[in-house]
Short mmCIF file of C-alpha atoms and ligand atoms in Angstrom, two decimals:
data_model
loop_
_atom_site.label_atom_id
_atom_site.label_comp_id
_atom_site.label_asym_id
_atom_site.label_seq_id
_atom_site.Cartn_x
_atom_site.Cartn_y
_atom_site.Cartn_z
CA UNK A 109 7.72 14.30 -18.53
CA UNK A 110 5.26 11.40 -18.32
CA UNK A 111 3.72 12.03 -21.74
CA UNK A 112 0.13 12.46 -20.54
CA UNK A 113 -2.44 14.45 -22.46
CA UNK A 114 -2.93 16.89 -19.60
CA UNK A 115 -1.66 17.54 -16.06
CA UNK A 116 -2.85 14.22 -14.64
CA UNK A 117 -2.98 10.94 -16.43
CA UNK A 118 -2.67 7.18 -16.55
CA UNK A 119 0.89 5.95 -16.30
CA UNK A 120 0.20 2.20 -16.38
CA UNK A 121 -2.74 -0.21 -16.35
CA UNK A 122 -2.84 -3.27 -14.11
CA UNK A 123 -3.49 -6.30 -16.36
CA UNK A 124 -6.96 -7.86 -15.92
CA UNK A 125 -8.05 -4.91 -13.75
CA UNK A 126 -11.41 -3.07 -13.96
CA UNK A 127 -9.42 -0.22 -15.54
CA UNK A 128 -8.18 -2.47 -18.35
CA UNK A 129 -11.67 -3.91 -18.89
CA UNK A 130 -13.09 -0.39 -19.25
CA UNK A 131 -10.74 0.46 -22.12
CA UNK A 132 -8.50 2.97 -20.33
CA UNK A 133 -5.02 3.13 -21.87
CA UNK A 134 -1.66 4.17 -20.50
CA UNK A 135 -0.92 7.74 -21.59
CA UNK A 136 -4.56 8.86 -21.43
CA UNK A 137 -5.06 12.23 -19.72
CA UNK A 138 -7.54 12.37 -16.83
CA UNK A 139 -10.36 14.89 -17.31
CA UNK A 140 -13.05 13.70 -14.92
CA UNK A 141 -13.80 10.90 -12.47
CA UNK A 142 -17.39 10.24 -11.41
CA UNK A 143 -19.01 13.65 -11.00
CA UNK A 144 -15.67 15.32 -10.26
CA UNK A 145 -13.48 17.11 -12.75
CA UNK A 146 -9.76 16.63 -12.34
CA UNK A 147 -8.20 19.96 -11.35
CA UNK A 148 -5.32 21.51 -13.25
CA UNK A 149 -2.01 21.38 -11.41
CA UNK A 150 -0.59 24.86 -11.03
CA UNK A 151 2.94 25.81 -10.09
CA UNK A 152 3.81 27.76 -6.94
CA UNK A 153 6.50 30.49 -6.74
CA UNK A 154 9.06 27.95 -5.43
CA UNK A 155 8.62 25.94 -8.62
CA UNK A 156 6.82 23.02 -6.98
CA UNK A 157 3.48 21.77 -8.28
CA UNK A 158 0.53 22.48 -6.00
CA UNK A 159 -1.07 19.14 -5.26
CA UNK A 160 -3.75 20.17 -2.73
CA UNK A 161 -6.57 20.15 -5.34
CA UNK A 162 -5.58 16.61 -6.32
CA UNK A 163 -5.49 15.50 -2.68
CA UNK A 164 -9.04 16.83 -2.27
CA UNK A 165 -10.07 14.83 -5.34
CA UNK A 166 -8.52 11.63 -3.91
CA UNK A 167 -10.52 12.11 -0.74
CA UNK A 168 -13.76 12.61 -2.70
CA UNK A 169 -13.04 9.45 -4.70
CA UNK A 170 -12.38 7.46 -1.56
CA UNK A 171 -15.85 8.43 -0.30
CA UNK A 172 -17.57 6.92 -3.39
CA UNK A 173 -19.56 3.71 -2.78
CA UNK A 174 -17.15 0.83 -3.50
CA UNK A 175 -19.58 -1.26 -5.56
CA UNK A 176 -21.15 1.33 -7.88
CA UNK A 177 -19.98 1.80 -11.48
CA UNK A 178 -18.66 5.29 -12.24
CA UNK A 179 -17.66 7.11 -15.42
CA UNK A 180 -14.18 8.37 -16.24
CA UNK A 181 -13.55 11.02 -18.89
CA UNK A 182 -10.15 10.82 -20.58
CA UNK A 183 -8.23 12.89 -23.06
CA UNK A 184 -6.64 10.81 -25.83
CA UNK A 185 -4.87 13.08 -28.32
CA UNK A 186 -7.51 15.55 -29.51
CA UNK A 187 -10.38 13.34 -28.44
CA UNK A 188 -12.35 13.11 -25.23
CA UNK A 189 -13.14 9.49 -24.40
CA UNK A 190 -15.71 8.36 -21.81
CA UNK A 191 -15.46 4.94 -20.18
CA UNK A 192 -17.28 3.31 -17.25
CA UNK A 193 -15.40 1.55 -14.48
CA UNK A 194 -17.10 -1.46 -12.95
CA UNK A 195 -15.50 -1.78 -9.50
CA UNK A 196 -14.59 -5.20 -8.17
CA UNK A 197 -14.53 -6.10 -4.47
CA UNK A 198 -10.95 -5.96 -3.19
CA UNK A 199 -8.87 -4.75 -0.29
CA UNK A 200 -9.73 -1.09 -0.47
CA UNK A 201 -6.69 1.13 -0.26
CA UNK A 202 -5.11 4.16 -1.79
CA UNK A 203 -1.54 3.65 -2.90
CA UNK A 204 1.25 6.18 -3.05
CA UNK A 205 4.83 5.76 -4.19
CA UNK A 206 7.34 7.80 -2.19
CA UNK A 207 10.00 9.08 -4.54
CA UNK A 208 13.61 9.38 -3.53
CA UNK A 209 13.22 7.38 -0.32
CA UNK A 210 14.89 4.16 0.62
CA UNK A 211 13.30 1.06 2.05
CA UNK A 212 10.11 2.40 3.55
CA UNK A 213 6.51 1.21 3.60
CA UNK A 214 3.63 2.17 5.88
CA UNK A 215 -0.14 2.28 6.16
CA UNK A 216 -2.42 4.70 7.98
CA UNK A 217 -5.71 2.84 7.67
CA UNK A 218 -6.46 4.28 4.25
CA UNK A 219 -3.30 4.97 2.29
CA UNK A 220 -0.45 2.53 1.75
CA UNK A 221 2.87 4.20 0.97
CA UNK A 222 5.74 2.30 -0.58
CA UNK A 223 9.17 3.79 -1.21
CA UNK A 224 10.45 3.85 -4.76
CA UNK A 225 13.60 2.13 -3.44
CA UNK A 226 11.59 -0.96 -2.54
CA UNK A 227 9.86 -1.04 -5.92
CA UNK A 228 13.15 -0.66 -7.77
CA UNK A 229 15.14 -3.26 -5.85
CA UNK A 230 12.73 -6.07 -5.00
CA UNK A 231 11.02 -8.69 -7.16
CA UNK A 232 7.26 -8.41 -7.71
CA UNK A 233 6.71 -11.32 -5.31
CA UNK A 234 8.65 -9.63 -2.51
CA UNK A 235 7.00 -6.28 -3.22
CA UNK A 236 3.64 -8.08 -2.95
CA UNK A 237 4.75 -9.44 0.45
CA UNK A 238 5.43 -5.89 1.68
CA UNK A 239 2.14 -4.57 0.29
CA UNK A 240 0.25 -7.53 1.81
CA UNK A 241 1.74 -6.70 5.22
CA UNK A 242 0.57 -3.09 4.93
CA UNK A 243 -2.90 -4.12 3.68
CA UNK A 244 -3.09 -6.45 6.71
CA UNK A 245 -2.40 -3.47 9.01
CA UNK A 246 -5.33 -1.64 7.39
CA UNK A 247 -7.68 -4.64 7.51
CA UNK A 248 -6.86 -5.20 11.19
CA UNK A 249 -7.49 -1.52 11.97
CA UNK A 250 -4.05 -1.01 13.49
CA UNK A 251 -3.83 2.74 12.85
CA UNK A 252 -7.07 3.29 14.79
CA UNK A 253 -6.02 0.83 17.51
CA UNK A 254 -2.67 2.58 17.96
CA UNK A 255 -4.47 5.86 18.43
CA UNK A 256 -7.01 4.44 20.90
CA UNK A 257 -4.29 2.69 22.90
CA UNK A 258 -2.00 5.74 22.75
CA UNK A 259 0.79 3.66 21.26
CA UNK A 260 3.83 5.87 21.01
CA UNK A 261 6.02 5.82 17.94
CA UNK A 262 9.59 6.92 17.40
CA UNK A 263 12.09 6.88 20.24
CA UNK A 264 9.37 7.11 22.91
CA UNK A 265 7.90 3.82 21.77
CA UNK A 266 10.87 1.48 21.53
CA UNK A 267 10.49 -0.07 25.01
CA UNK A 268 7.66 -1.00 27.36
CA UNK A 269 3.93 -1.08 26.67
CA UNK A 270 3.98 0.75 23.32
CA UNK A 271 6.71 -1.57 22.08
CA UNK A 272 4.77 -4.69 23.13
CA UNK A 273 1.57 -3.49 21.42
CA UNK A 274 3.44 -2.50 18.25
CA UNK A 275 5.15 -5.88 18.13
CA UNK A 276 1.83 -7.72 18.58
CA UNK A 277 0.38 -5.71 15.69
CA UNK A 278 3.43 -6.40 13.50
CA UNK A 279 3.15 -10.15 14.19
CA UNK A 280 -0.58 -10.13 13.41
CA UNK A 281 0.03 -8.24 10.15
CA UNK A 282 2.77 -10.69 9.16
CA UNK A 283 0.52 -13.69 9.82
CA UNK A 284 -2.45 -12.26 7.89
CA UNK A 285 -0.16 -11.17 5.04
CA UNK A 286 0.58 -14.81 4.18
CA UNK A 287 -3.12 -15.55 3.67
CA UNK A 288 -3.61 -12.39 1.62
CA UNK A 289 -0.69 -13.38 -0.61
CA UNK A 290 -2.01 -16.91 -1.09
CA UNK A 291 -5.54 -15.69 -1.81
CA UNK A 292 -4.23 -13.20 -4.38
CA UNK A 293 -2.29 -15.89 -6.24
CA UNK A 294 1.18 -14.93 -4.98
CA UNK A 295 3.61 -17.34 -3.40
CA UNK A 296 3.47 -16.65 0.35
CA UNK A 297 6.98 -18.09 0.67
CA UNK A 298 8.21 -14.84 -0.91
CA UNK A 299 7.44 -13.20 2.45
CA UNK A 300 9.88 -15.59 4.15
CA UNK A 301 12.44 -15.10 1.38
CA UNK A 302 12.05 -11.33 1.70
CA UNK A 303 13.21 -11.32 5.33
CA UNK A 304 15.81 -14.05 4.84
CA UNK A 305 17.43 -12.46 1.79
CA UNK A 306 16.73 -8.73 2.15
CA UNK A 307 16.04 -8.42 5.89
CA UNK A 308 19.42 -6.92 6.65
CA UNK A 309 18.97 -4.18 4.05
CA UNK A 310 15.32 -3.60 5.03
CA UNK A 311 16.01 -3.11 8.72
CA UNK A 312 19.49 -1.64 8.42
CA UNK A 313 18.30 1.87 9.22
CA UNK A 314 16.27 0.83 12.29
CA UNK A 315 17.63 1.78 15.71
CA UNK A 316 17.71 -0.77 18.54
CA UNK A 317 14.00 -1.18 18.90
CA UNK A 318 12.15 -3.80 20.93
CA UNK A 319 8.89 -3.05 19.11
CA UNK A 320 10.15 -4.75 15.95
CA UNK A 321 11.52 -8.28 15.63
CA UNK A 322 14.89 -8.57 13.95
CA UNK A 323 14.74 -9.95 10.44
CA UNK A 324 15.75 -13.50 11.40
CA UNK A 325 13.02 -13.69 14.01
CA UNK A 326 10.53 -12.31 11.49
CA UNK A 327 11.52 -14.87 8.86
CA UNK A 328 11.15 -17.61 11.49
CA UNK A 329 7.68 -16.42 12.53
CA UNK A 330 6.54 -16.33 8.89
CA UNK A 331 8.02 -19.75 8.19
CA UNK A 332 6.27 -21.28 11.22
CA UNK A 333 2.97 -19.68 10.22
CA UNK A 334 3.40 -20.93 6.67
CA UNK A 335 4.00 -24.46 7.95
CA UNK A 336 0.84 -24.16 10.06
CA UNK A 337 -1.12 -23.00 7.00
CA UNK A 338 0.19 -25.91 4.97
CA UNK A 339 -0.81 -28.29 7.77
CA UNK A 340 -4.34 -26.94 7.34
CA UNK A 341 -4.44 -25.03 10.61
CA UNK A 342 -7.41 -22.69 10.95
CA UNK A 343 -5.53 -20.25 13.20
ZN1 LIG B 664 4.15 -3.30 9.91
#
């Protein structure tokens, strides 16, 4: 379906990325990464692909030292090609796209998941704003903090202490996201525009929930923070 030479492969290359510099091309099949070989994906009786071996590989990759070069072996047509990736310091995260889901994005301290609906419907700038918010959650250690503080999610967490803590974390992630966007060369105003223009659609599915600001309040918080940044505040 994707046209890879093999079960796993490269669908796209981020321009100016370490992957592009190494010579990897879209369409290449993945044979090996570092000292790991990429497992074959086998089908199960219900017709679904078994992804557990790939998940184990992701975890092994995540444990690699972030600043050490590592080889990648690719299949390109009949040839096996070996390249070396030179990692570059960045916000370390694993990204997953959730297929067939609406407006959803979350982060668990390691993986950032973004719904295909968001990627299909929003501009790159607004998508970057959502990703920056999730990266901010990871940088600020919010998944660990929620666990330590026994913050409750779902219906149990929409009022009271859990709601207050969640809201404080959301505000902190929104504030930091503006700096991440600016540092990465994106326009941080896209975060404001996101909530002003798409806030209704983004939060439409949310129940009455005191742990999350409504979209207007969120746009206002971001706008105020942006003004503070422009004024040279060191907050
Ligand atoms: Zn959040």
